[in-house]
Amino acid sequence: MAKLIKSIRGMHDVLPDDSFRWQSFEAIIRQLMAGYGYKEIRMPLVESTDLFCRSIGEVTDIVEKEMYTFEDRNGDKLTLRPEGTASCVRAGIQNGLLHNQVQRLWYSGPMFRHERPQKGRYRQFHQFGAEVYGIETPDIDAELILIGARLWKQLGLTGVRLELNTLGSNQARIKYKQVLVDYLKQHEDQLDEDSLRRLDTNPLRVLDSKNPAMREMLDNAPALIDYLDEESAQQFDKLKVCLDAVGVEYTINLRLVRGLDYYCKTVFEWVTDELGAQGTICAGGRYDGLVEQLGGKSTPAIGFALGMERILSLLESQQQQQPETIDIYLVLLGEASELRGLQLAEEIREQQPDVKMIVHCGGGSLKSQMKKADKSGAEIALILAEDELKNEQVAVKYLRQKKEQITVSFDELIKFITNIG
Ligand code: ATP
Ligand code: MG
């Protein structure tokens, strides 16, 4: 027997019984974003490696060890996108969408990171993200947070908390970095290998460490908030006032620094206790410097991205999603019925495009067809056999309700179907 080829570790199929859950989630996102006046942008899955090195930062988990990078046939260095923000900024600059304009954008699709696969952490995973360009005031920070809050509400998710912090201006961070490095050097014996390496290159990232052995030492480290510049402090206060005004609860988490280099000022994460170590379902923040850093004109920017698998898994554990349904299974007995059935089915589809109907194909006995009708999840079976055909009617059998079988004439069928929906 030929050797089986399997999918790549950490990359999964979405199987037919599951795809409906994705579609429902995506439909809610689409409607929500349209409601807030955001437009969808679709970027390529592959970009120049440079784009990610220059935006995400050389000394980050993603660029240091997670990117799928390869040379194409021309010898160009390419990378499967590990996130959407860099591509979105690249597309915005390239197409003249950013300078002196306000853009409210969203995207969704697969991202690739070579991580250790585990529940909630995959090598191909999906993000939905929103990005806003051209607004520097924190009212827009609040809007993005509200979109998150409304999404959880519409999905029926509970137990999701908002954590908030500010990273201040670039200057404030430079000042703070020195203080932090001094403190970390005093505790060098407690730093793990990653942190030691980052001490010189990206000390802020040490705060982001998930190593429990360093937790207490990091909790006692000087806090960035004490070194904040006036403007960032004011903006942070304004954001809190906005969130208070609309009743969005949050906790300030001074250790929240986000893993990517480009963030400044507002950073936030939506977290849950129900997914173990993979508890962050959505993360975002301001990145005012990135557009200029990638060659565009200086443009304020803020966005978030959420992990779709993590949210779907949360929805599943909270049993928040309905299974996919079928309205009708059309049972056809005998060759003449098969032909008439085909015509009837097309008439129904013409008049009622929303009806979900499976037409039985492949013949077989009434019993075997009814078995398939039941398995399909259909609400009703329409049965067309010799007798029904002669009388120009179909038998209607209710598969999910205790109701008597009835007959409906061909003429009345469309009207009948309209009423079952
Ligand atoms: P983590 O700390 O969990 O590694 P991150 O900081 O690397 O997350 P971001 O780059 O901010 O994550 O991505 C935004 C969101 O995308 C995360 O909050 C998470 O929900 C999701 N996500 C990130 N990496 C993965 C992955 N490998 N598999 C599934 N979801 C992921
Ligand atoms: Mg990560």
GROMACS .gro file of C-alpha atoms and ligand atoms in nm:
model
  453
    1MET     CA    1   0.000   0.000   0.000
    2ALA     CA    2   0.125   0.351  -0.077
    3LYS     CA    3   0.265   0.547   0.216
    4LEU     CA    4   0.019   0.797   0.361
    5ILE     CA    5   0.108   1.163   0.341
    6LYS     CA    6  -0.010   1.356   0.643
    7SER     CA    7  -0.063   1.726   0.707
    8ILE     CA    8   0.226   1.927   0.848
    9ARG     CA    9   0.257   1.919   1.228
   10GLY     CA   10   0.063   2.210   1.380
   11MET     CA   11  -0.139   2.269   1.062
   12HIS     CA   12  -0.495   2.142   1.065
   13ASP     CA   13  -0.784   2.075   0.832
   14VAL     CA   14  -1.115   2.235   0.916
   15LEU     CA   15  -1.345   1.937   0.867
   16PRO     CA   16  -1.701   1.958   0.728
   17ASP     CA   17  -1.866   1.922   1.068
   18ASP     CA   18  -1.659   2.214   1.195
   19SER     CA   19  -1.656   2.457   0.905
   20PHE     CA   20  -2.001   2.585   0.994
   21ARG     CA   21  -1.870   2.708   1.329
   22TRP     CA   22  -1.600   2.904   1.144
   23GLN     CA   23  -1.852   3.045   0.899
   24SER     CA   24  -2.085   3.162   1.177
   25PHE     CA   25  -1.795   3.328   1.356
   26GLU     CA   26  -1.677   3.494   1.035
   27ALA     CA   27  -2.029   3.614   0.955
   28ILE     CA   28  -2.056   3.782   1.295
   29ILE     CA   29  -1.718   3.951   1.243
   30ARG     CA   30  -1.814   4.072   0.896
   31GLN     CA   31  -2.141   4.221   1.017
   32LEU     CA   32  -1.986   4.377   1.324
   33MET     CA   33  -1.706   4.546   1.131
   34ALA     CA   34  -1.944   4.680   0.868
   35GLY     CA   35  -2.150   4.821   1.153
   36TYR     CA   36  -1.851   5.019   1.278
   37GLY     CA   37  -1.764   5.140   0.926
   38TYR     CA   38  -1.449   4.926   0.880
   39LYS     CA   39  -1.355   4.791   0.538
   40GLU     CA   40  -1.189   4.459   0.467
   41ILE     CA   41  -0.835   4.445   0.325
   42ARG     CA   42  -0.685   4.122   0.187
   43MET     CA   43  -0.308   4.088   0.179
   44PRO     CA   44  -0.086   3.816   0.028
   45LEU     CA   45   0.020   3.527   0.250
   46VAL     CA   46   0.383   3.569   0.145
   47GLU     CA   47   0.595   3.883   0.187
   48SER     CA   48   0.960   3.982   0.174
   49THR     CA   49   1.134   3.857   0.485
   50ASP     CA   50   1.267   4.208   0.539
   51LEU     CA   51   0.919   4.341   0.602
   52PHE     CA   52   0.883   4.135   0.919
   53CYS     CA   53   1.241   4.184   1.037
   54ARG     CA   54   1.206   4.559   1.009
   55SER     CA   55   0.863   4.586   1.170
   56ILE     CA   56   0.824   4.312   1.431
   57GLY     CA   57   1.187   4.350   1.539
   58GLU     CA   58   1.495   4.129   1.517
   59VAL     CA   59   1.493   4.040   1.886
   60THR     CA   60   1.144   3.895   1.917
   61ASP     CA   61   1.016   3.539   1.940
   62ILE     CA   62   0.863   3.566   1.596
   63VAL     CA   63   1.168   3.686   1.405
   64GLU     CA   64   1.424   3.498   1.612
   65LYS     CA   65   1.269   3.154   1.590
   66GLU     CA   66   0.917   3.134   1.452
   67MET     CA   67   0.918   3.248   1.091
   68TYR     CA   68   0.873   3.020   0.791
   69THR     CA   69   1.139   3.171   0.567
   70PHE     CA   70   1.261   3.035   0.236
   71GLU     CA   71   1.425   3.136  -0.089
   72ASP     CA   72   1.210   3.122  -0.399
   73ARG     CA   73   1.340   3.018  -0.740
   74ASN     CA   74   1.485   3.364  -0.801
   75GLY     CA   75   1.676   3.353  -0.474
   76ASP     CA   76   1.448   3.614  -0.312
   77LYS     CA   77   1.408   3.574   0.062
   78LEU     CA   78   1.039   3.530   0.142
   79THR     CA   79   0.837   3.458   0.457
   80LEU     CA   80   0.491   3.315   0.519
   81ARG     CA   81   0.325   3.594   0.713
   82PRO     CA   82   0.338   3.541   1.089
   83GLU     CA   83   0.091   3.827   1.154
   84GLY     CA   84  -0.112   4.084   0.964
   85THR     CA   85  -0.008   4.430   1.083
   86ALA     CA   86   0.319   4.453   0.892
   87SER     CA   87   0.151   4.349   0.567
   88CYS     CA   88  -0.134   4.591   0.627
   89VAL     CA   89   0.107   4.882   0.676
   90ARG     CA   90   0.304   4.774   0.370
   91ALA     CA   91  -0.014   4.758   0.161
   92GLY     CA   92  -0.132   5.092   0.297
   93ILE     CA   93   0.193   5.271   0.209
   94GLN     CA   94   0.225   5.103  -0.129
   95ASN     CA   95  -0.129   5.194  -0.232
   96GLY     CA   96  -0.135   5.544  -0.090
   97LEU     CA   97  -0.403   5.469   0.168
   98LEU     CA   98  -0.239   5.617   0.472
   99HIS     CA   99  -0.103   5.967   0.431
  100ASN     CA  100  -0.341   6.238   0.556
  101GLN     CA  101  -0.632   5.998   0.564
  102VAL     CA  102  -0.829   5.802   0.813
  103GLN     CA  103  -0.857   5.432   0.737
  104ARG     CA  104  -1.055   5.182   0.940
  105LEU     CA  105  -0.956   4.837   0.815
  106TRP     CA  106  -0.998   4.472   0.905
  107TYR     CA  107  -0.856   4.145   0.776
  108SER     CA  108  -0.870   3.778   0.857
  109GLY     CA  109  -0.686   3.470   0.744
  110PRO     CA  110  -0.410   3.221   0.814
  111MET     CA  111  -0.080   3.313   0.983
  112PHE     CA  112   0.227   3.093   1.016
  113ARG     CA  113   0.463   3.053   1.309
  114HIS     CA  114   0.701   2.767   1.377
  115GLU     CA  115   0.611   2.721   1.743
  116ARG     CA  116   0.578   2.411   1.957
  117PRO     CA  117   0.225   2.290   1.874
  118GLN     CA  118  -0.013   2.245   2.167
  119LYS     CA  119  -0.375   2.328   2.243
  120GLY     CA  120  -0.437   2.688   2.131
  121ARG     CA  121  -0.094   2.714   1.968
  122TYR     CA  122  -0.053   2.599   1.609
  123ARG     CA  123   0.186   2.649   1.320
  124GLN     CA  124  -0.089   2.759   1.087
  125PHE     CA  125  -0.352   2.951   1.279
  126HIS     CA  126  -0.603   3.220   1.194
  127GLN     CA  127  -0.630   3.577   1.304
  128PHE     CA  128  -0.894   3.839   1.263
  129GLY     CA  129  -0.747   4.186   1.304
  130ALA     CA  130  -0.852   4.549   1.286
  131GLU     CA  131  -0.621   4.844   1.216
  132VAL     CA  132  -0.693   5.217   1.219
  133TYR     CA  133  -0.466   5.478   1.062
  134GLY     CA  134  -0.465   5.855   1.094
  135ILE     CA  135  -0.614   5.909   1.439
  136GLU     CA  136  -0.388   5.989   1.733
  137THR     CA  137  -0.646   6.051   2.004
  138PRO     CA  138  -0.748   5.775   2.248
  139ASP     CA  139  -1.115   5.785   2.146
  140ILE     CA  140  -1.014   5.547   1.867
  141ASP     CA  141  -0.827   5.327   2.118
  142ALA     CA  142  -1.158   5.304   2.304
  143GLU     CA  143  -1.347   5.221   1.983
  144LEU     CA  144  -1.119   4.925   1.910
  145ILE     CA  145  -1.165   4.797   2.263
  146LEU     CA  146  -1.542   4.838   2.230
  147ILE     CA  147  -1.538   4.632   1.911
  148GLY     CA  148  -1.376   4.352   2.108
  149ALA     CA  149  -1.629   4.383   2.390
  150ARG     CA  150  -1.919   4.378   2.145
  151LEU     CA  151  -1.777   4.078   1.965
  152TRP     CA  152  -1.763   3.874   2.288
  153LYS     CA  153  -2.120   3.981   2.358
  154GLN     CA  154  -2.247   3.881   2.016
  155LEU     CA  155  -2.067   3.547   2.034
  156GLY     CA  156  -2.210   3.486   2.380
  157LEU     CA  157  -1.863   3.449   2.534
  158THR     CA  158  -1.832   3.499   2.907
  159GLY     CA  159  -1.537   3.535   3.143
  160VAL     CA  160  -1.322   3.748   2.912
  161ARG     CA  161  -1.122   4.022   3.089
  162LEU     CA  162  -0.952   4.330   2.954
  163GLU     CA  163  -0.597   4.411   3.062
  164LEU     CA  164  -0.458   4.751   2.983
  165ASN     CA  165  -0.123   4.926   2.998
  166THR     CA  166   0.063   5.209   2.835
  167LEU     CA  167   0.417   5.189   2.701
  168GLY     CA  168   0.459   5.567   2.671
  169SER     CA  169   0.642   5.757   2.402
  170ASN     CA  170   0.966   5.633   2.248
  171GLN     CA  171   1.165   5.882   2.456
  172ALA     CA  172   0.997   5.774   2.779
  173ARG     CA  173   1.073   5.411   2.696
  174ILE     CA  174   1.440   5.487   2.630
  175LYS     CA  175   1.467   5.655   2.970
  176TYR     CA  176   1.287   5.365   3.137
  177LYS     CA  177   1.494   5.101   2.956
  178GLN     CA  178   1.809   5.226   3.130
  179VAL     CA  179   1.645   5.203   3.471
  180LEU     CA  180   1.515   4.855   3.390
  181VAL     CA  181   1.854   4.733   3.265
  182ASP     CA  182   2.019   4.857   3.585
  183TYR     CA  183   1.764   4.666   3.792
  184LEU     CA  184   1.791   4.348   3.583
  185LYS     CA  185   2.173   4.356   3.600
  186GLN     CA  186   2.145   4.360   3.978
  187HIS     CA  187   1.945   4.038   3.949
  188GLU     CA  188   2.141   3.883   3.666
  189ASP     CA  189   2.179   3.550   3.850
  190GLN     CA  190   1.802   3.502   3.829
  191LEU     CA  191   1.770   3.566   3.455
  192ASP     CA  192   1.715   3.275   3.220
  193GLU     CA  193   1.903   3.232   2.894
  194ASP     CA  194   1.651   3.421   2.675
  195SER     CA  195   1.637   3.710   2.919
  196LEU     CA  196   2.015   3.737   2.945
  197ARG     CA  197   2.035   3.766   2.570
  198ARG     CA  198   1.761   4.028   2.564
  199LEU     CA  199   1.915   4.232   2.843
  200ASP     CA  200   2.128   4.421   2.592
  201THR     CA  201   1.913   4.400   2.283
  202ASN     CA  202   1.551   4.431   2.400
  203PRO     CA  203   1.525   4.455   2.781
  204LEU     CA  204   1.154   4.541   2.779
  205ARG     CA  205   1.082   4.196   2.642
  206VAL     CA  206   1.228   4.045   2.958
  207LEU     CA  207   0.914   4.172   3.136
  208ASP     CA  208   0.707   3.966   2.894
  209SER     CA  209   0.876   3.644   3.005
  210LYS     CA  210   0.646   3.359   3.096
  211ASN     CA  211   0.911   3.189   3.311
  212PRO     CA  212   0.753   3.146   3.659
  213ALA     CA  213   1.097   3.140   3.825
  214MET     CA  214   1.146   3.504   3.729
  215ARG     CA  215   0.796   3.616   3.821
  216GLU     CA  216   0.866   3.763   4.165
  217MET     CA  217   1.183   3.940   4.059
  218LEU     CA  218   0.997   4.093   3.762
  219ASP     CA  219   0.701   4.194   3.977
  220ASN     CA  220   0.940   4.402   4.185
  221ALA     CA  221   1.105   4.568   3.887
  222PRO     CA  222   1.058   4.944   3.840
  223ALA     CA  223   0.739   5.015   3.644
  224LEU     CA  224   0.730   5.200   3.316
  225ILE     CA  225   0.425   5.394   3.428
  226ASP     CA  226   0.643   5.591   3.671
  227TYR     CA  227   0.858   5.714   3.383
  228LEU     CA  228   0.574   5.814   3.153
  229ASP     CA  229   0.581   6.132   2.945
  230GLU     CA  230   0.307   6.389   3.000
  231GLU     CA  231   0.128   6.325   2.668
  232SER     CA  232   0.110   5.947   2.706
  233ALA     CA  233  -0.010   5.982   3.064
  234GLN     CA  234  -0.288   6.217   2.957
  235GLN     CA  235  -0.390   5.991   2.670
  236PHE     CA  236  -0.400   5.691   2.900
  237ASP     CA  237  -0.624   5.882   3.142
  238LYS     CA  238  -0.853   5.986   2.858
  239LEU     CA  239  -0.880   5.626   2.740
  240LYS     CA  240  -0.980   5.517   3.089
  241VAL     CA  241  -1.243   5.794   3.102
  242CYS     CA  242  -1.386   5.675   2.768
  243LEU     CA  243  -1.401   5.313   2.886
  244ASP     CA  244  -1.562   5.416   3.216
  245ALA     CA  245  -1.822   5.618   3.025
  246VAL     CA  246  -1.937   5.312   2.829
  247GLY     CA  247  -1.900   5.072   3.120
  248VAL     CA  248  -1.614   4.857   2.989
  249GLU     CA  249  -1.426   4.705   3.280
  250TYR     CA  250  -1.048   4.670   3.274
  251THR     CA  251  -0.752   4.602   3.497
  252ILE     CA  252  -0.422   4.782   3.461
  253ASN     CA  253  -0.142   4.531   3.411
  254LEU     CA  254   0.194   4.705   3.438
  255ARG     CA  255   0.378   4.397   3.310
  256LEU     CA  256   0.188   4.397   2.984
  257VAL     CA  257   0.447   4.498   2.722
  258ARG     CA  258   0.344   4.287   2.419
  259GLY     CA  259   0.593   4.076   2.233
  260LEU     CA  260   0.639   4.293   1.926
  261ASP     CA  261   0.875   4.588   1.895
  262TYR     CA  262   0.646   4.833   1.722
  263TYR     CA  263   0.406   4.910   2.004
  264CYS     CA  264   0.390   5.240   2.193
  265LYS     CA  265   0.139   5.407   2.426
  266THR     CA  266  -0.180   5.199   2.464
  267VAL     CA  267  -0.143   4.821   2.475
  268PHE     CA  268  -0.419   4.579   2.571
  269GLU     CA  269  -0.505   4.212   2.589
  270TRP     CA  270  -0.833   4.028   2.627
  271VAL     CA  271  -0.770   3.721   2.842
  272THR     CA  272  -0.959   3.422   2.977
  273ASP     CA  273  -0.876   3.173   3.253
  274GLU     CA  274  -1.041   2.891   3.061
  275LEU     CA  275  -0.769   2.810   2.805
  276GLY     CA  276  -0.474   2.733   3.030
  277ALA     CA  277  -0.145   2.888   2.924
  278GLN     CA  278  -0.294   3.005   2.594
  279GLY     CA  279  -0.528   3.248   2.769
  280THR     CA  280  -0.478   3.556   2.552
  281ILE     CA  281  -0.751   3.557   2.290
  282CYS     CA  282  -0.693   3.906   2.154
  283ALA     CA  283  -0.409   4.153   2.175
  284GLY     CA  284  -0.340   4.496   2.040
  285GLY     CA  285  -0.196   4.838   2.081
  286ARG     CA  286  -0.079   5.159   1.929
  287TYR     CA  287   0.210   5.162   1.681
  288ASP     CA  288   0.252   5.527   1.584
  289GLY     CA  289   0.611   5.484   1.461
  290LEU     CA  290   0.569   5.185   1.231
  291VAL     CA  291   0.444   5.350   0.914
  292GLU     CA  292   0.743   5.584   0.908
  293GLN     CA  293   0.978   5.301   1.002
  294LEU     CA  294   0.860   5.113   0.693
  295GLY     CA  295   0.916   5.409   0.464
  296GLY     CA  296   0.581   5.591   0.476
  297LYS     CA  297   0.500   5.936   0.611
  298SER     CA  298   0.454   5.949   0.987
  299THR     CA  299   0.100   5.823   1.061
  300PRO     CA  300  -0.061   5.738   1.392
  301ALA     CA  301  -0.187   5.379   1.400
  302ILE     CA  302  -0.351   5.133   1.632
  303GLY     CA  303  -0.487   4.781   1.595
  304PHE     CA  304  -0.556   4.444   1.746
  305ALA     CA  305  -0.552   4.081   1.634
  306LEU     CA  306  -0.738   3.789   1.779
  307GLY     CA  307  -0.669   3.419   1.760
  308MET     CA  308  -0.968   3.257   1.594
  309GLU     CA  309  -0.887   2.899   1.704
  310ARG     CA  310  -0.865   3.009   2.066
  311ILE     CA  311  -1.201   3.181   2.046
  312LEU     CA  312  -1.366   2.887   1.871
  313SER     CA  313  -1.230   2.655   2.135
  314LEU     CA  314  -1.365   2.883   2.408
  315LEU     CA  315  -1.703   2.893   2.233
  316GLU     CA  316  -1.703   2.516   2.217
  317SER     CA  317  -1.623   2.475   2.585
  318GLN     CA  318  -1.894   2.727   2.671
  319GLN     CA  319  -2.129   2.546   2.428
  320GLN     CA  320  -2.219   2.864   2.252
  321GLN     CA  321  -2.255   2.745   1.896
  322GLN     CA  322  -2.544   2.580   1.716
  323PRO     CA  323  -2.479   2.290   1.479
  324GLU     CA  324  -2.539   2.332   1.109
  325THR     CA  325  -2.893   2.250   0.997
  326ILE     CA  326  -3.060   2.131   0.679
  327ASP     CA  327  -3.425   2.211   0.608
  328ILE     CA  328  -3.528   1.940   0.366
  329TYR     CA  329  -3.416   1.597   0.249
  330LEU     CA  330  -3.593   1.498  -0.071
  331VAL     CA  331  -3.655   1.123  -0.087
  332LEU     CA  332  -3.716   0.990  -0.439
  333LEU     CA  333  -3.840   0.639  -0.518
  334GLY     CA  334  -3.837   0.515  -0.877
  335GLU     CA  335  -3.703   0.660  -1.198
  336ALA     CA  336  -4.007   0.877  -1.277
  337SER     CA  337  -3.999   1.029  -0.928
  338GLU     CA  338  -3.629   1.099  -0.962
  339LEU     CA  339  -3.690   1.307  -1.274
  340ARG     CA  340  -3.994   1.488  -1.136
  341GLY     CA  341  -3.808   1.539  -0.808
  342LEU     CA  342  -3.520   1.705  -0.986
  343GLN     CA  343  -3.761   1.951  -1.149
  344LEU     CA  344  -3.941   2.019  -0.822
  345ALA     CA  345  -3.613   2.078  -0.640
  346GLU     CA  346  -3.499   2.331  -0.898
  347GLU     CA  347  -3.835   2.512  -0.876
  348ILE     CA  348  -3.796   2.531  -0.499
  349ARG     CA  349  -3.440   2.664  -0.527
  350GLU     CA  350  -3.557   2.923  -0.781
  351GLN     CA  351  -3.837   3.051  -0.556
  352GLN     CA  352  -3.669   2.999  -0.218
  353PRO     CA  353  -3.293   3.047  -0.256
  354ASP     CA  354  -3.245   3.033   0.123
  355VAL     CA  355  -3.384   2.683   0.162
  356LYS     CA  356  -3.121   2.422   0.246
  357MET     CA  357  -3.221   2.103   0.072
  358ILE     CA  358  -3.044   1.780  -0.010
  359VAL     CA  359  -3.183   1.587  -0.305
  360HIS     CA  360  -3.124   1.217  -0.258
  361CYS     CA  361  -2.903   1.074  -0.531
  362GLY     CA  362  -2.809   0.714  -0.595
  363GLY     CA  363  -3.145   0.538  -0.554
  364GLY     CA  364  -3.214   0.279  -0.285
  365SER     CA  365  -3.508   0.169  -0.073
  366LEU     CA  366  -3.735   0.399   0.128
  367LYS     CA  367  -3.577   0.269   0.446
  368SER     CA  368  -3.222   0.344   0.340
  369GLN     CA  369  -3.316   0.688   0.207
  370MET     CA  370  -3.500   0.776   0.530
  371LYS     CA  371  -3.193   0.673   0.726
  372LYS     CA  372  -2.984   0.917   0.524
  373ALA     CA  373  -3.250   1.187   0.566
  374ASP     CA  374  -3.232   1.145   0.941
  375LYS     CA  375  -2.853   1.146   0.946
  376SER     CA  376  -2.841   1.464   0.738
  377GLY     CA  377  -2.998   1.657   1.024
  378ALA     CA  378  -3.286   1.774   0.803
  379GLU     CA  379  -3.601   1.908   0.967
  380ILE     CA  380  -3.834   1.733   0.724
  381ALA     CA  381  -3.824   1.466   0.457
  382LEU     CA  382  -4.027   1.520   0.143
  383ILE     CA  383  -4.112   1.184  -0.005
  384LEU     CA  384  -4.200   1.133  -0.369
  385ALA     CA  385  -4.290   0.776  -0.470
  386GLU     CA  386  -4.516   0.630  -0.738
  387ASP     CA  387  -4.844   0.706  -0.558
  388GLU     CA  388  -4.752   1.063  -0.474
  389LEU     CA  389  -4.636   1.123  -0.827
  390LYS     CA  390  -4.971   1.002  -0.963
  391ASN     CA  391  -5.160   1.239  -0.730
  392GLU     CA  392  -4.918   1.530  -0.794
  393GLN     CA  393  -4.825   1.562  -0.428
  394VAL     CA  394  -4.545   1.484  -0.184
  395ALA     CA  395  -4.559   1.322   0.158
  396VAL     CA  396  -4.408   1.533   0.437
  397LYS     CA  397  -4.248   1.354   0.726
  398TYR     CA  398  -4.133   1.556   1.027
  399LEU     CA  399  -3.798   1.421   1.140
  400ARG     CA  400  -3.745   1.626   1.458
  401GLN     CA  401  -4.095   1.690   1.584
  402LYS     CA  402  -4.379   1.464   1.693
  403LYS     CA  403  -4.618   1.557   1.414
  404GLU     CA  404  -4.835   1.346   1.189
  405GLN     CA  405  -4.718   1.281   0.835
  406ILE     CA  406  -4.912   1.495   0.587
  407THR     CA  407  -4.935   1.538   0.212
  408VAL     CA  408  -4.889   1.861   0.020
  409SER     CA  409  -4.979   1.911  -0.346
  410PHE     CA  410  -4.712   2.023  -0.592
  411ASP     CA  411  -4.902   2.351  -0.634
  412GLU     CA  412  -4.893   2.425  -0.262
  413LEU     CA  413  -4.536   2.309  -0.208
  414ILE     CA  414  -4.355   2.645  -0.238
  415LYS     CA  415  -4.603   2.808   0.000
  416PHE     CA  416  -4.565   2.519   0.244
  417ILE     CA  417  -4.186   2.543   0.237
  418THR     CA  418  -4.191   2.917   0.293
  419ASN     CA  419  -4.377   2.853   0.616
  420ILE     CA  420  -4.145   2.586   0.756
  421GLY     CA  421  -3.841   2.819   0.740
  422ATP     P1  422   0.138   3.429   2.276
  422ATP     O1  423   0.191   3.510   2.387
  422ATP     O2  424   0.021   3.341   2.314
  422ATP     O3  425   0.243   3.357   2.198
  422ATP     P2  426   0.153   3.644   2.090
  422ATP     O4  427   0.183   3.761   2.174
  422ATP     O5  428   0.262   3.576   2.016
  422ATP     O6  429   0.073   3.535   2.175
  422ATP     P3  430   0.013   3.801   1.891
  422ATP     O7  431   0.125   3.804   1.797
  422ATP     O8  432  -0.022   3.924   1.967
  422ATP     O9  433   0.031   3.678   1.992
  422ATP    O10  434  -0.116   3.747   1.816
  422ATP     C1  435  -0.249   3.785   1.851
  422ATP     C2  436  -0.331   3.664   1.894
  422ATP    O11  437  -0.317   3.558   1.800
  422ATP     C3  438  -0.289   3.602   2.024
  422ATP    O12  439  -0.343   3.672   2.131
  422ATP     C4  440  -0.345   3.463   2.013
  422ATP    O13  441  -0.484   3.464   2.046
  422ATP     C5  442  -0.330   3.433   1.867
  422ATP     N1  443  -0.210   3.351   1.843
  422ATP     C6  444  -0.082   3.390   1.842
  422ATP     N2  445   0.001   3.287   1.812
  422ATP     C7  446  -0.081   3.178   1.792
  422ATP     C8  447  -0.058   3.041   1.757
  422ATP     N3  448   0.064   2.995   1.734
  422ATP     N4  449  -0.165   2.960   1.748
  422ATP     C9  450  -0.291   3.005   1.769
  422ATP     N5  451  -0.319   3.132   1.802
  422ATP    C10  452  -0.216   3.219   1.814
  423MG      MG  453   0.379   3.408   2.050
   0.00000   0.00000   0.00000
